[in-house]
Amino acid sequence: MAERDREAPERCCSYCTVQRRLPVLRWLPQYSLQWLQLDLIAGVTVGLTVVPQALAYAEVAGLPVQYGLYSSFMGCFVYCLLGTSKDVTLGPTAIMSLLVSSYAFHDPAYAILLTFLSGCIQLAMGLLHLGFLLDFVSCPVIKGFTSAASVTISFNQVKNILGLHNIPRQFFLQVYHTFQRIGETRVGDALLGLVCLAVLVGLRAMKGHIPRVHRVELLSVRISRLIIWATATARNALVVLFAGLVAYSFQGMGSQPFTLTGATPQGLPPFQLPPFSKAEANSTVSFSEMVQDLGAGLAVVPLMGLMETVAIAKAFASQNNYRIDPNQELLAMGLTNLLGSFVSSYPVTGSFGRTAVNAQTGVCTPAGGLITGTLVLLSLAYLTSLFYYIPKAALAAVIICAVAPMFDARIFRTLWRVKRLDLVPLCVTFLLCFWEVQYGIMAGMLVSGVLLLYTIARPRIKLSEQGVLLMQPASGLHFPAVESLRDAMHRWALAVSPPRCVILDCTHVSSMDYTVVMGLADLLQEFRKRGLTLTFFGLQRKLENLGLHLQFTKNLKLVPNVRLTQLISVPISSDAKSWSSMHCGLAAQVKMEHGVLRPAVLMGCTCPLKKGEAAPTVATESGIHSYGSSRGEGLQLSSVLLLPRD
């Protein structure tokens, strides 16, 4: 019986571990028919959104449209098992499609290999708990990238709205050639594209103004609001369907004023290994050469994918009052991309738009993704022949309406009011992303890193002067800050006439490294040579131990950790023969001047100790504290700094 009791916690811990790695085990035992109904509605709604978006995002990635659908179903099934957010949906997104377009050279082989390698990197990060690396990508860099991506992707679709062909993909060349050839605009594409844009914008605005349904209202009112909400939510599918019917009608009449998507291979993608080499006309590109060609994409794509997914999961978890596990999200994302590469997927991430739809339709568990994934598979199996008639102008309108909200104009005004220095990485990222996405992201991260390191190298130091100089660093001290601290002490204490003693208030210093310790030791020696003292106040115990271990606090005076509010300097008479007599005189002097015994800080010239005399002490309100040594060494004393009560 006792053995069984001991085994029970082990089984419990083991099952908890399995639950943590397979979150589906947390909600599956409690699954109910009511949850199934809500998940079914949410899954169908998201499915009607993801199919047209997948076709459109494949165009952004520079790949045939079927690859958008190939990338849309694996995440639905994997995230159902491994995801910790009930709302998140994984699949192709505008941001990831833009990155794939930049790094995969519009070649499916490179896109699929990038998916496989990105999945491996994301899995490794999840297993090694390296999610904290995402914290080094600052909000201004993210906002700059997403705003630039919104402009880039939107303008990239203008050529499809106007029916132009053979326009370069580089942004500046694209702008030049689009305006140069604007006279070649196809009237049919332009009219259809503008009509689709107007309808999408109108339905989006309508959805935002639908009042909430109340049970006390008439059934007809509730049904009409439900129809309007469903129409606005499935607006992408309805617009694409409408445009396809118009194009099919013209095709039946023997004329076609629109540029169509064209033939799409029917059926599910084959389950096969990713391409680790690529055959060309007269040669074969090896795996190592393909990896070299992918270059910085092997870092940018996995990190941006993880960042987007975790940010979306955290946002909706906070909104709907549940918690997520960021490292588990990394594992779900990594396994999705890894397995997706076997079905010809390009890299995917969390979609903010589809996640919002999922949450608004009342999804209860990640099982809603199973419905969405099934709809995508059914589309691949039976509907691909109908995709032939979808006009590219309609897909362009869907993309523009999806990415336009990503441009955040308010962030510029907000940063101008809050911290103008943050505008530097924002603007650097925003502008360089128009040249090359990777250059913009890397330059923004570099500028953010420099600004972060500058605050470490030049910590803010608060100065106050009342008899002695009190210096209070506002943060930890690390090796880049040594020279800044040294310069401040020389400028304000040693280079003035007469030189002054210094109290270094370390209340806010929670860490320091070896270089700082040795730098402080050099400063201490310099003060001693000039007959001055450098006193350390509020030094934490672990930092005291660090100094003792490095053997530079042998003669260092440490001050009790009390609050410094006002400093009063009281000279010590030069005829003090011993510590005992000086201590008694000090106590009497303090009581005479202030009525009560105040905390005191001792610093200054040498006062010899008699052999066998008790160690020096400092009287404070919290008790008597011993400092120095009772072995006869001298103690540097010149004045007493009184710390009055708050």
XYZ file of C-alpha atoms in Angstrom:
646
model
C 0.000 0.000 0.000
C 2.813 2.392 0.939
C 4.610 1.619 -2.317
C 1.443 2.415 -4.262
C 1.163 5.764 -2.441
C 4.760 6.588 -3.370
C 4.159 5.677 -7.020
C 1.042 7.854 -7.280
C 2.904 11.220 -7.323
C 5.309 9.829 -9.908
C 2.424 8.771 -12.143
C 0.782 12.168 -11.607
C 3.952 14.067 -12.496
C 4.460 11.839 -15.497
C 0.894 12.419 -16.734
C 1.260 16.167 -16.162
C 4.364 16.109 -18.331
C 2.491 14.304 -21.088
C -0.352 16.827 -20.807
C 2.132 19.686 -21.080
C 3.595 18.221 -24.272
C 0.191 17.126 -25.646
C -2.248 19.884 -24.627
C -5.072 18.039 -26.416
C -5.227 15.758 -23.356
C -6.293 18.712 -21.212
C -9.490 19.573 -23.061
C -10.416 16.327 -24.842
C -11.796 14.508 -21.713
C -14.130 17.482 -21.105
C -15.286 17.826 -24.728
C -19.033 18.254 -25.080
C -21.685 18.417 -27.791
C -22.078 22.172 -27.246
C -18.346 22.677 -27.840
C -18.633 20.574 -31.012
C -21.379 22.820 -32.396
C -19.386 26.011 -31.793
C -16.151 24.495 -33.119
C -17.979 23.314 -36.243
C -19.325 26.811 -36.961
C -15.919 28.392 -36.354
C -14.104 25.800 -38.477
C -16.412 26.283 -41.454
C -16.200 30.085 -41.174
C -12.391 30.072 -41.053
C -12.330 27.544 -43.904
C -14.327 29.905 -46.117
C -11.755 32.584 -45.299
C -8.571 30.558 -45.693
C -9.251 29.079 -49.156
C -9.396 32.375 -51.094
C -6.615 33.858 -48.951
C -4.370 30.852 -49.597
C -4.781 31.262 -53.340
C -3.981 34.971 -53.040
C -0.971 34.563 -50.720
C 0.611 32.036 -53.071
C 0.639 34.864 -55.622
C 2.465 37.072 -53.089
C 5.009 34.303 -52.497
C 5.605 34.035 -56.243
C 4.437 30.406 -56.334
C 1.635 28.622 -58.232
C -1.713 29.040 -56.460
C -1.990 25.392 -55.396
C 0.962 25.846 -53.016
C -1.155 28.213 -50.955
C -3.646 25.394 -50.359
C -0.850 22.862 -49.782
C 0.316 25.141 -46.935
C -3.104 25.569 -45.333
C -4.088 22.218 -43.840
C -1.101 20.707 -41.985
C -1.083 23.439 -39.342
C -4.769 22.837 -38.620
C -4.153 19.200 -37.643
C -0.820 19.609 -35.828
C -1.909 22.627 -33.800
C -5.027 20.760 -32.643
C -2.723 18.284 -30.875
C 0.128 20.526 -29.725
C -1.231 24.090 -29.529
C -2.031 25.830 -26.244
C -4.309 28.542 -27.676
C -7.893 27.734 -28.633
C -8.014 30.646 -31.090
C -4.803 30.517 -33.149
C -4.910 29.198 -36.712
C -1.718 28.374 -38.608
C -1.362 28.814 -42.345
C 0.007 31.087 -45.061
C 0.101 34.793 -44.216
C 0.981 37.979 -46.060
C 4.180 38.552 -44.048
C 5.475 35.010 -44.487
C 4.558 35.001 -48.172
C 6.567 38.190 -48.666
C 9.580 36.624 -46.940
C 9.285 33.476 -49.040
C 9.161 35.640 -52.151
C 12.404 37.318 -51.043
C 14.356 34.155 -50.208
C 12.944 31.302 -52.325
C 13.491 32.905 -55.759
C 9.864 32.017 -56.743
C 10.999 28.395 -56.930
C 8.830 25.754 -55.162
C 11.892 23.576 -54.453
C 13.599 26.354 -52.495
C 10.338 27.254 -50.724
C 9.770 23.658 -49.558
C 13.381 23.247 -48.386
C 13.072 26.546 -46.509
C 9.975 25.125 -44.795
C 11.839 21.980 -43.719
C 14.877 23.845 -42.359
C 12.719 26.476 -40.653
C 10.770 23.696 -38.924
C 13.994 22.085 -37.702
C 15.253 25.406 -36.320
C 11.953 26.188 -34.619
C 11.776 22.714 -33.072
C 15.312 23.073 -31.729
C 14.462 26.473 -30.252
C 11.399 25.034 -28.548
C 13.259 22.049 -27.105
C 16.120 24.270 -25.870
C 13.704 26.901 -24.480
C 15.216 29.635 -26.649
C 12.006 31.571 -27.035
C 13.555 34.443 -25.061
C 15.564 35.339 -28.182
C 12.378 36.813 -29.619
C 12.479 39.441 -26.861
C 15.461 41.075 -28.571
C 13.288 42.111 -31.511
C 11.832 45.410 -30.311
C 8.324 46.674 -31.001
C 9.548 49.570 -33.229
C 11.365 47.057 -35.458
C 8.247 44.876 -35.733
C 6.007 47.869 -36.455
C 8.451 49.216 -39.037
C 8.618 45.845 -40.788
C 4.865 45.198 -40.803
C 4.073 48.735 -42.008
C 6.617 48.452 -44.826
C 5.308 44.988 -45.674
C 1.781 46.379 -45.891
C 2.877 49.022 -48.413
C 5.063 46.577 -50.378
C 2.447 43.824 -50.621
C -0.356 46.237 -51.473
C 1.585 47.928 -54.254
C 2.720 44.525 -55.506
C -0.961 43.782 -56.232
C -1.583 47.006 -58.135
C -0.247 45.343 -61.292
C -2.924 42.650 -60.968
C -5.631 45.248 -60.359
C -4.522 47.048 -63.544
C -3.916 43.860 -65.542
C -0.207 44.615 -66.168
C 2.322 41.850 -66.868
C 6.097 41.433 -66.570
C 6.490 43.976 -63.757
C 9.703 43.485 -61.668
C 9.248 42.428 -58.049
C 11.837 44.785 -56.516
C 9.799 47.590 -54.941
C 11.452 50.649 -56.485
C 11.610 49.056 -59.944
C 8.014 47.988 -59.501
C 6.889 51.542 -58.750
C 8.825 52.885 -61.746
C 7.542 50.318 -64.265
C 3.943 50.450 -62.985
C 3.666 54.203 -63.528
C 5.601 53.988 -66.782
C 3.182 51.402 -68.209
C -0.033 52.631 -66.651
C -1.342 53.347 -70.154
C -1.448 49.570 -70.773
C -4.123 49.102 -68.099
C -6.811 46.511 -68.947
C -10.188 48.152 -68.342
C -11.915 44.901 -67.360
C -9.358 44.009 -64.666
C -9.327 47.559 -63.314
C -13.130 47.778 -63.045
C -13.483 44.354 -61.455
C -10.617 44.993 -59.036
C -12.032 48.331 -57.889
C -15.533 46.885 -57.469
C -14.144 43.987 -55.388
C -12.157 46.440 -53.251
C -15.248 48.582 -52.652
C -17.364 45.563 -51.691
C -14.720 44.191 -49.329
C -14.227 47.555 -47.629
C -17.977 48.030 -47.304
C -18.571 44.581 -45.814
C -15.659 45.045 -43.409
C -17.093 48.362 -42.216
C -20.564 46.806 -41.955
C -19.260 44.029 -39.731
C -17.784 46.544 -37.318
C -21.147 48.281 -36.852
C -23.424 45.276 -36.363
C -25.067 45.607 -32.898
C -24.939 42.659 -30.567
C -27.857 40.233 -30.723
C -30.118 40.080 -27.651
C -32.482 37.238 -26.847
C -35.366 39.640 -26.176
C -35.388 40.829 -29.803
C -37.661 39.402 -32.470
C -36.526 36.230 -34.182
C -36.583 37.932 -37.593
C -34.252 40.687 -36.316
C -31.823 38.163 -34.907
C -31.836 36.124 -38.136
C -31.242 39.209 -40.280
C -28.298 40.272 -38.116
C -26.900 36.760 -38.272
C -27.132 36.787 -42.093
C -25.378 40.166 -42.268
C -22.657 38.971 -39.880
C -22.121 35.739 -41.865
C -21.952 37.672 -45.133
C -19.428 40.145 -43.744
C -17.323 37.382 -42.173
C -17.199 35.255 -45.337
C -16.711 38.325 -47.556
C -13.479 37.028 -49.137
C -15.095 33.795 -50.312
C -18.207 35.589 -51.544
C -16.247 38.195 -53.512
C -14.034 35.533 -55.113
C -17.125 33.448 -55.935
C -18.887 36.463 -57.437
C -15.843 37.388 -59.536
C -15.441 33.786 -60.697
C -19.088 33.635 -61.821
C -18.682 36.889 -63.758
C -15.527 35.588 -65.449
C -17.241 32.256 -66.250
C -20.163 34.127 -67.802
C -17.855 36.085 -70.100
C -16.024 32.858 -70.971
C -19.330 31.320 -72.026
C -20.016 34.305 -74.299
C -16.689 33.815 -76.064
C -14.810 36.815 -74.654
C -12.648 37.252 -71.579
C -11.829 40.789 -70.354
C -10.109 39.517 -67.184
C -6.740 37.953 -66.408
C -7.559 34.541 -64.923
C -5.707 32.363 -62.423
C -5.484 29.543 -64.964
C -5.262 25.777 -64.627
C -4.558 24.387 -61.148
C -3.411 20.771 -60.611
C -6.211 18.755 -59.069
C -5.824 16.421 -56.106
C -3.939 16.234 -52.848
C -0.192 16.872 -52.777
C 2.008 13.756 -52.694
C 3.583 12.863 -49.359
C 7.319 12.856 -50.121
C 10.681 14.028 -48.827
C 11.544 17.699 -49.306
C 13.893 18.371 -52.242
C 17.458 18.218 -50.901
C 18.824 18.906 -54.379
C 17.481 20.478 -57.530
C 17.980 19.326 -61.092
C 18.490 22.055 -63.660
C 19.067 21.974 -67.402
C 22.720 20.974 -67.419
C 23.568 20.539 -63.753
C 22.298 19.676 -60.286
C 22.184 22.146 -57.407
C 23.397 20.311 -54.297
C 21.927 20.608 -50.802
C 24.810 22.751 -49.546
C 24.441 25.126 -52.492
C 20.706 25.450 -51.872
C 21.354 26.247 -48.205
C 23.877 28.898 -49.213
C 21.361 30.370 -51.630
C 18.742 30.609 -48.880
C 21.255 32.594 -46.809
C 19.794 34.923 -44.175
C 16.332 33.459 -44.799
C 17.276 30.549 -42.532
C 17.388 33.013 -39.624
C 14.775 35.588 -40.623
C 11.958 33.220 -41.644
C 11.953 31.009 -38.493
C 12.275 33.987 -36.140
C 9.579 36.061 -37.814
C 7.273 33.051 -37.929
C 7.737 32.350 -34.224
C 7.404 36.001 -33.308
C 4.160 36.400 -35.216
C 2.607 33.223 -33.787
C 3.589 33.858 -30.158
C 2.477 37.496 -30.334
C -0.941 36.502 -31.705
C -1.343 33.693 -29.160
C -0.466 36.022 -26.255
C -2.831 38.723 -27.490
C -5.852 36.414 -27.738
C -4.964 34.552 -24.523
C -5.012 37.879 -22.675
C -8.264 38.895 -24.364
C -10.042 35.610 -23.542
C -8.517 34.982 -20.087
C -6.373 31.885 -20.541
C -2.640 31.183 -20.561
C -0.343 29.821 -23.254
C 3.053 28.140 -23.121
C 5.409 29.996 -25.515
C 7.856 27.099 -25.747
C 5.028 24.688 -26.574
C 3.927 27.134 -29.280
C 7.439 26.913 -30.729
C 7.189 23.128 -30.800
C 3.786 23.247 -32.523
C 5.065 25.716 -35.093
C 8.258 23.762 -35.717
C 6.478 20.431 -36.181
C 3.910 22.069 -38.477
C 6.604 23.350 -40.824
C 8.633 20.150 -40.576
C 5.689 17.916 -41.538
C 4.360 20.523 -43.968
C 7.533 20.254 -46.031
C 6.543 16.640 -46.799
C 3.318 17.866 -48.452
C 4.910 20.696 -50.477
C 4.042 23.496 -48.060
C 5.907 26.778 -47.846
C 6.578 28.258 -44.350
C 3.488 29.124 -42.330
C 2.764 31.055 -39.174
C -0.173 32.282 -37.121
C -2.670 34.431 -38.994
C -4.034 37.414 -37.073
C -7.045 37.881 -39.367
C -8.169 34.250 -39.357
C -7.450 33.955 -35.620
C -9.716 36.949 -35.017
C -12.468 35.302 -37.087
C -11.982 32.087 -35.127
C -12.342 33.887 -31.795
C -15.334 35.970 -32.888
C -17.280 32.899 -34.003
C -16.969 31.438 -30.503
C -14.473 28.604 -31.007
C -14.053 26.564 -27.813
C -11.034 24.344 -28.554
C -8.340 23.882 -31.221
C -10.600 21.172 -32.694
C -12.099 23.864 -34.903
C -8.911 23.563 -36.930
C -9.843 20.002 -37.886
C -12.906 21.342 -39.710
C -10.863 24.034 -41.440
C -8.197 21.541 -42.535
C -10.844 19.170 -43.860
C -12.421 21.946 -45.957
C -9.024 22.759 -47.478
C -8.462 19.087 -48.361
C -11.923 18.882 -49.935
C -11.156 22.004 -51.974
C -7.941 20.422 -53.236
C -9.695 17.179 -54.079
C -12.789 18.508 -55.850
C -12.729 22.277 -56.499
C -9.363 23.034 -58.098
C -10.849 22.877 -61.607
C -13.095 25.809 -60.676
C -10.118 27.943 -59.603
C -9.321 28.392 -63.295
C -11.989 31.114 -63.592
C -10.934 33.194 -60.565
C -9.725 36.606 -61.827
C -6.355 37.752 -60.489
C -7.840 41.200 -59.870
C -10.269 39.686 -57.318
C -7.448 37.890 -55.499
C -5.450 41.149 -55.516
C -8.383 42.941 -53.889
C -8.535 40.254 -51.183
C -4.808 40.677 -50.452
C -4.928 44.488 -50.330
C -7.859 44.464 -47.894
C -6.092 41.864 -45.738
C -2.769 43.726 -45.431
C -3.946 47.361 -45.371
C -4.725 47.314 -41.595
C -1.132 46.229 -40.940
C 0.055 49.775 -41.703
C 0.088 51.543 -38.337
C 0.368 55.293 -38.921
C -0.334 56.060 -35.256
C 2.906 54.430 -34.107
C 4.930 57.352 -35.467
C 2.926 59.887 -33.457
C 2.934 57.674 -30.368
C 6.713 57.220 -30.351
C 7.211 60.953 -30.950
C 5.291 61.605 -27.728
C 6.637 58.702 -25.644
C 10.288 58.281 -26.666
C 11.573 59.904 -29.810
C 14.750 57.831 -29.868
C 12.647 54.755 -30.685
C 11.762 56.411 -33.992
C 15.301 55.648 -35.188
C 14.958 51.813 -35.402
C 11.360 52.232 -36.613
C 12.336 54.486 -39.520
C 15.497 52.497 -40.370
C 13.500 49.266 -40.569
C 10.607 50.869 -42.453
C 12.787 52.486 -45.133
C 15.278 49.660 -45.698
C 12.519 47.047 -46.002
C 11.569 48.723 -49.285
C 15.038 47.850 -50.558
C 15.322 44.306 -49.169
C 13.289 42.833 -46.317
C 16.268 41.135 -44.663
C 18.319 44.336 -44.694
C 15.503 46.268 -43.056
C 14.972 43.736 -40.257
C 18.682 43.253 -39.558
C 19.422 46.985 -39.631
C 16.514 47.683 -37.274
C 17.653 44.994 -34.842
C 21.214 46.350 -35.021
C 20.099 49.912 -34.256
C 17.889 48.672 -31.384
C 20.839 46.689 -30.023
C 23.117 49.729 -30.186
C 20.561 51.841 -28.315
C 20.191 49.107 -25.701
C 23.963 48.777 -25.279
C 24.324 52.554 -25.022
C 22.054 52.621 -21.957
C 24.231 49.878 -20.424
C 27.498 51.630 -21.321
C 26.293 55.043 -20.131
C 24.003 54.416 -17.152
C 22.200 57.429 -15.744
C 23.915 58.600 -12.540
C 22.088 60.824 -10.079
C 24.314 63.318 -8.244
C 23.634 65.094 -4.947
C 26.012 67.069 -2.777
C 25.787 67.765 0.955
C 29.301 67.831 2.372
C 30.279 64.810 0.277
C 29.316 63.700 -3.229
C 26.587 61.066 -3.440
C 26.507 59.184 -6.762
C 23.580 56.870 -7.449
C 23.668 54.686 -10.626
C 20.155 53.998 -11.871
C 20.860 50.435 -13.065
C 23.337 47.561 -12.941
C 27.017 48.120 -13.662
C 28.598 46.136 -16.489
C 31.966 46.368 -18.173
C 31.036 49.014 -20.801
C 30.030 51.366 -17.947
C 33.413 51.402 -16.175
C 34.863 54.298 -18.150
C 31.662 56.332 -17.812
C 31.697 55.864 -14.016
C 35.407 56.668 -13.847
C 34.945 59.858 -15.880
C 32.048 60.967 -13.672
C 34.082 60.479 -10.480
C 37.061 62.361 -11.924
C 34.887 65.208 -13.199
C 32.824 65.714 -10.042
C 35.106 64.513 -7.215
C 38.810 64.309 -8.078
C 39.226 67.125 -10.617
C 37.531 69.789 -8.446
C 39.207 71.936 -5.832
C 39.285 70.730 -3.157
C 38.764 67.052 -4.059
C 35.811 65.399 -2.380
C 34.989 62.047 -0.872
C 32.343 59.977 -2.638
C 29.530 57.730 -1.524
C 28.494 55.330 -4.300
C 24.874 54.392 -3.662
C 24.479 50.851 -5.042
C 20.853 50.415 -4.024
C 19.750 49.933 -7.647
C 22.804 47.909 -8.675
C 21.719 44.266 -8.813
C 24.650 42.918 -10.840
C 28.201 43.707 -11.812
C 30.901 41.753 -13.637
C 34.617 41.151 -13.179
C 35.675 44.198 -15.216
C 33.516 46.493 -13.070
C 34.904 45.019 -9.848
C 38.495 45.565 -10.976
C 37.647 49.080 -12.182
C 36.168 49.935 -8.788
C 39.277 48.527 -7.119
C 41.444 50.878 -9.205
C 39.221 53.818 -8.278
C 39.440 52.850 -4.620
C 43.244 52.873 -4.776
C 43.210 56.255 -6.522
C 41.024 57.750 -3.811
C 43.281 56.292 -1.084
C 46.380 57.839 -2.669
C 44.754 61.265 -2.436
C 43.708 60.778 1.171
C 40.039 60.488 0.213
C 37.472 57.777 0.719
C 35.182 55.945 -1.648
C 32.319 54.417 0.327
C 29.859 51.875 -1.042
C 26.304 52.136 0.213
C 23.518 49.563 -0.161
C 25.725 46.912 -1.727
C 23.821 43.649 -1.978
C 25.222 40.627 -0.190
C 26.008 38.701 -3.363
C 27.992 41.688 -4.656
C 29.844 42.006 -1.342
C 30.795 38.338 -1.634
C 31.973 38.930 -5.192
C 34.266 41.728 -4.045
C 35.627 39.651 -1.146
C 36.253 36.723 -3.476
C 38.281 38.954 -5.774
C 40.157 40.339 -2.705
C 39.647 44.020 -3.346
C 37.293 44.709 -0.393
C 39.960 44.037 2.184
C 40.054 47.736 3.093
C 36.647 48.606 1.694
C 34.077 50.210 3.972
C 30.540 49.005 3.404
C 27.624 51.081 4.651
C 24.406 49.537 6.063
C 21.548 49.363 3.611
C 19.496 52.304 4.956
C 17.829 55.034 2.993
C 19.954 58.109 2.232
C 17.663 61.121 2.525
C 19.876 63.922 3.860
C 23.593 63.934 4.635
C 25.091 66.007 7.474
C 28.884 66.022 7.792
C 30.255 66.193 11.366
C 34.079 66.460 11.643
C 35.866 64.164 14.106
C 38.304 65.799 16.487
C 41.920 65.015 15.657
C 42.774 64.164 19.275
C 40.681 61.004 19.270
C 43.142 58.439 20.639
C 41.077 55.336 20.237
C 37.938 54.089 18.654
C 36.189 53.718 22.021
C 36.622 57.335 23.060
C 35.743 58.570 19.573
C 32.611 56.431 19.490
C 31.420 57.811 22.832
C 32.101 61.360 21.729
C 30.269 60.775 18.502
C 27.211 59.395 20.258
C 27.095 62.321 22.643
C 27.513 64.801 19.804
C 24.708 63.202 17.830
C 22.347 63.200 20.807
C 23.196 66.786 21.621
C 22.539 68.076 18.092
C 19.560 65.970 17.065
C 18.042 64.595 20.237
C 18.107 60.970 19.026
C 20.717 58.570 17.736
C 20.775 58.628 13.925
C 22.345 56.150 11.506
C 25.955 57.111 10.837
C 28.448 56.500 8.034
C 32.141 56.573 8.918
C 34.749 57.708 6.437
C 38.036 59.608 6.321
C 41.520 59.557 7.890
C 43.321 56.916 9.900
C 42.364 56.247 13.495
C 44.636 53.555 15.031
C 43.144 50.724 17.046
C 44.739 49.561 20.238
C 45.723 45.934 20.438
C 42.797 43.850 21.595
C 40.327 46.703 21.170
C 36.906 45.875 19.784
C 36.298 46.272 16.089
C 34.885 49.611 14.857
C 31.124 49.842 14.882
C 28.490 52.035 13.344
C 25.431 52.882 15.395
C 22.178 52.773 13.431
C 18.519 52.648 14.346
C 18.484 48.951 13.475
C 21.358 48.058 15.813
C 25.131 48.130 16.156
C 27.106 46.978 13.090
C 30.791 45.989 13.169
C 33.196 46.950 10.376
C 36.927 46.667 9.866
C 39.129 44.337 11.912
C 40.122 43.847 15.547
C 43.658 42.823 14.630
C 45.112 46.335 14.887
C 44.710 47.624 11.343
C 43.907 51.301 10.929
C 40.470 52.471 9.862
C 40.082 55.396 7.469
C 38.013 58.028 9.339
C 37.695 61.769 8.767
C 34.059 62.592 9.315
C 30.743 61.167 10.357
C 27.845 61.385 7.928
C 24.556 61.431 9.799
C 21.477 59.965 8.122
C 18.413 61.668 9.657
C 15.164 59.836 10.095
C 12.699 60.091 7.125
